[in-house]
Amino acid sequence: MNSQKSDLPTVKKQQKIPPPLLFLAGVVALKQMPIWGAFQLHWLWVIPPLLLAGILALGSLWRFWQARTTVSPMTPEKTSSLVTDGVYAWSRNPMYLSLLLVLLAYFLWLGNGLGIVVLATFVLALTHWQIKAEESALLALFGEEYAQYCNRVWRWI
């Protein structure tokens, strides 16, 4: 286990942009981008993604607190246990999924069809710059247990 932890700083260096900054960049991009393919929905359409985002975020934090492990994506070496139940039984990244759902709600609120590009870019950027590095760190820490979890549960949904 100690040799695995010594590999983690290398994995940590792969992380380029913290998830909250990617999220804020998505919010700014949605607001500032030119309007193309405008649509108008009733404001109630934003409620389901926001509710689901809240459930996922709170469920994630609750499970991490119960497991007494870190919620920080920037310090994978401090992960003390693998959480695979609760909201983590449906998604390996429910916190990131909650950020995507908030962006989706904002996209629906603004009604700019071009915003779908921002949502797709958010998913690709977060997967490339954050999730893959976390997955490498978790695989190094938890080995076969994490590999089996990855086979059972999808990365996003």
Tab-separated table of C-alpha atoms in Angstrom:
chain	number	residue	atom	x	y	z
A	1	MET	CA	0.000	0.000	0.000
A	2	ASN	CA	2.839	2.424	0.728
A	3	SER	CA	4.316	1.958	-2.743
A	4	GLN	CA	0.904	2.722	-4.199
A	5	LYS	CA	0.617	5.933	-2.216
A	6	SER	CA	4.032	7.059	-3.450
A	7	ASP	CA	2.629	6.996	-6.993
A	8	LEU	CA	-0.227	9.346	-6.105
A	9	PRO	CA	1.618	12.675	-6.373
A	10	THR	CA	2.223	11.848	-10.059
A	11	VAL	CA	-1.481	11.194	-10.516
A	12	LYS	CA	-2.305	14.389	-8.664
A	13	LYS	CA	-0.188	16.418	-11.110
A	14	GLN	CA	-2.453	15.255	-13.950
A	15	GLN	CA	-5.282	17.335	-12.489
A	16	LYS	CA	-5.234	20.607	-14.352
A	17	ILE	CA	-8.426	22.490	-13.432
A	18	PRO	CA	-10.328	22.064	-10.141
A	19	PRO	CA	-13.969	21.016	-10.720
A	20	PRO	CA	-15.487	24.167	-9.138
A	21	LEU	CA	-13.501	26.308	-11.591
A	22	LEU	CA	-14.694	24.209	-14.534
A	23	PHE	CA	-18.242	24.629	-13.247
A	24	LEU	CA	-17.861	28.415	-12.944
A	25	ALA	CA	-16.361	28.548	-16.435
A	26	GLY	CA	-19.442	26.685	-17.659
A	27	VAL	CA	-21.769	29.178	-15.965
A	28	VAL	CA	-19.912	32.127	-17.498
A	29	ALA	CA	-19.817	30.470	-20.927
A	30	LEU	CA	-23.560	29.775	-20.840
A	31	LYS	CA	-24.307	33.380	-19.916
A	32	GLN	CA	-21.881	35.038	-22.339
A	33	MET	CA	-22.219	32.891	-25.458
A	34	PRO	CA	-24.115	34.168	-28.494
A	35	ILE	CA	-27.718	33.059	-28.783
A	36	TRP	CA	-28.372	30.377	-31.364
A	37	GLY	CA	-31.302	28.004	-31.480
A	38	ALA	CA	-33.218	29.932	-28.826
A	39	PHE	CA	-36.037	28.134	-27.070
A	40	GLN	CA	-38.389	28.988	-24.259
A	41	LEU	CA	-39.545	26.566	-21.612
A	42	HIS	CA	-41.734	27.096	-18.597
A	43	TRP	CA	-39.570	27.953	-15.593
A	44	LEU	CA	-40.708	24.765	-13.848
A	45	TRP	CA	-38.407	22.787	-16.167
A	46	VAL	CA	-35.408	23.924	-14.123
A	47	ILE	CA	-36.724	22.417	-10.883
A	48	PRO	CA	-36.171	18.664	-11.554
A	49	PRO	CA	-32.461	18.972	-12.441
A	50	LEU	CA	-31.893	21.264	-9.454
A	51	LEU	CA	-33.670	18.883	-7.072
A	52	LEU	CA	-31.753	15.900	-8.401
A	53	ALA	CA	-28.491	17.872	-8.147
A	54	GLY	CA	-29.232	18.659	-4.511
A	55	ILE	CA	-30.065	15.028	-3.709
A	56	LEU	CA	-26.879	13.800	-5.383
A	57	ALA	CA	-24.645	16.399	-3.738
A	58	LEU	CA	-26.079	15.905	-0.256
A	59	GLY	CA	-26.127	12.122	-0.673
A	60	SER	CA	-22.477	12.200	-1.713
A	61	LEU	CA	-21.402	14.364	1.183
A	62	TRP	CA	-23.409	12.239	3.609
A	63	ARG	CA	-21.788	8.974	2.437
A	64	PHE	CA	-18.301	10.489	2.555
A	65	TRP	CA	-18.955	11.803	6.064
A	66	GLN	CA	-20.241	8.382	7.177
A	67	ALA	CA	-17.159	6.706	5.700
A	68	ARG	CA	-14.929	9.352	7.313
A	69	THR	CA	-13.010	9.909	4.108
A	70	THR	CA	-12.062	13.031	2.183
A	71	VAL	CA	-14.362	14.775	-0.274
A	72	SER	CA	-11.515	16.764	-1.804
A	73	PRO	CA	-10.774	15.779	-5.406
A	74	MET	CA	-7.378	17.436	-5.120
A	75	THR	CA	-6.016	15.039	-2.466
A	76	PRO	CA	-6.689	11.467	-3.610
A	77	GLU	CA	-3.899	10.202	-1.349
A	78	LYS	CA	-6.073	11.055	1.686
A	79	THR	CA	-8.850	8.685	0.610
A	80	SER	CA	-9.292	6.231	3.462
A	81	SER	CA	-12.159	4.074	2.197
A	82	LEU	CA	-13.954	3.266	-1.037
A	83	VAL	CA	-17.577	4.435	-1.002
A	84	THR	CA	-19.722	2.281	-3.307
A	85	ASP	CA	-23.220	2.470	-1.846
A	86	GLY	CA	-25.918	5.120	-1.585
A	87	VAL	CA	-25.750	7.482	-4.573
A	88	TYR	CA	-22.409	5.885	-5.463
A	89	ALA	CA	-24.259	2.692	-6.401
A	90	TRP	CA	-25.726	4.582	-9.409
A	91	SER	CA	-22.877	6.881	-10.422
A	92	ARG	CA	-19.156	6.853	-9.660
A	93	ASN	CA	-19.206	10.663	-9.756
A	94	PRO	CA	-22.479	11.926	-8.281
A	95	MET	CA	-20.918	15.205	-7.114
A	96	TYR	CA	-19.777	15.999	-10.638
A	97	LEU	CA	-23.121	14.842	-11.992
A	98	SER	CA	-24.785	17.320	-9.628
A	99	LEU	CA	-22.651	20.131	-11.080
A	100	LEU	CA	-23.687	19.055	-14.585
A	101	LEU	CA	-27.348	19.071	-13.547
A	102	VAL	CA	-27.048	22.630	-12.209
A	103	LEU	CA	-25.501	23.653	-15.547
A	104	LEU	CA	-28.368	21.858	-17.308
A	105	ALA	CA	-30.911	23.810	-15.246
A	106	TYR	CA	-29.167	27.086	-16.137
A	107	PHE	CA	-29.091	26.053	-19.815
A	108	LEU	CA	-32.849	25.396	-19.693
A	109	TRP	CA	-33.447	28.701	-17.915
A	110	LEU	CA	-31.479	30.680	-20.503
A	111	GLY	CA	-33.023	28.848	-23.455
A	112	ASN	CA	-29.987	29.050	-25.712
A	113	GLY	CA	-29.607	25.950	-27.883
A	114	LEU	CA	-25.893	26.606	-28.308
A	115	GLY	CA	-25.513	25.944	-24.585
A	116	ILE	CA	-25.549	22.211	-25.279
A	117	VAL	CA	-21.952	22.686	-26.448
A	118	VAL	CA	-21.045	24.001	-22.994
A	119	LEU	CA	-22.628	20.984	-21.306
A	120	ALA	CA	-20.757	18.558	-23.561
A	121	THR	CA	-17.491	20.457	-23.084
A	122	PHE	CA	-17.955	20.392	-19.303
A	123	VAL	CA	-18.369	16.602	-19.335
A	124	LEU	CA	-15.368	16.068	-21.611
A	125	ALA	CA	-13.105	18.495	-19.720
A	126	LEU	CA	-14.013	17.155	-16.288
A	127	THR	CA	-13.563	13.574	-17.450
A	128	HIS	CA	-10.199	14.313	-19.058
A	129	TRP	CA	-8.674	16.647	-16.474
A	130	GLN	CA	-10.131	15.339	-13.233
A	131	ILE	CA	-12.006	12.054	-13.271
A	132	LYS	CA	-9.366	9.975	-15.063
A	133	ALA	CA	-6.692	11.104	-12.581
A	134	GLU	CA	-8.986	10.273	-9.659
A	135	GLU	CA	-9.721	6.867	-11.154
A	136	SER	CA	-6.001	6.144	-11.470
A	137	ALA	CA	-5.452	7.113	-7.836
A	138	LEU	CA	-8.377	5.002	-6.621
A	139	LEU	CA	-7.205	2.032	-8.668
A	140	ALA	CA	-3.746	2.384	-7.106
A	141	LEU	CA	-5.251	2.563	-3.612
A	142	PHE	CA	-8.005	-0.045	-3.825
A	143	GLY	CA	-6.949	-2.309	-6.707
A	144	GLU	CA	-9.353	-5.062	-7.702
A	145	GLU	CA	-12.135	-3.777	-5.430
A	146	TYR	CA	-12.196	-0.483	-7.358
A	147	ALA	CA	-11.880	-2.254	-10.732
A	148	GLN	CA	-14.948	-4.367	-9.912
A	149	TYR	CA	-16.822	-1.238	-8.815
A	150	CYS	CA	-15.972	0.404	-12.161
A	151	ASN	CA	-17.379	-2.633	-13.973
A	152	ARG	CA	-20.651	-2.394	-12.004
A	153	VAL	CA	-21.262	1.362	-11.972
A	154	TRP	CA	-21.067	3.879	-14.796
A	155	ARG	CA	-18.707	6.834	-14.639
A	156	TRP	CA	-21.457	9.474	-14.962
A	157	ILE	CA	-24.946	7.951	-14.956
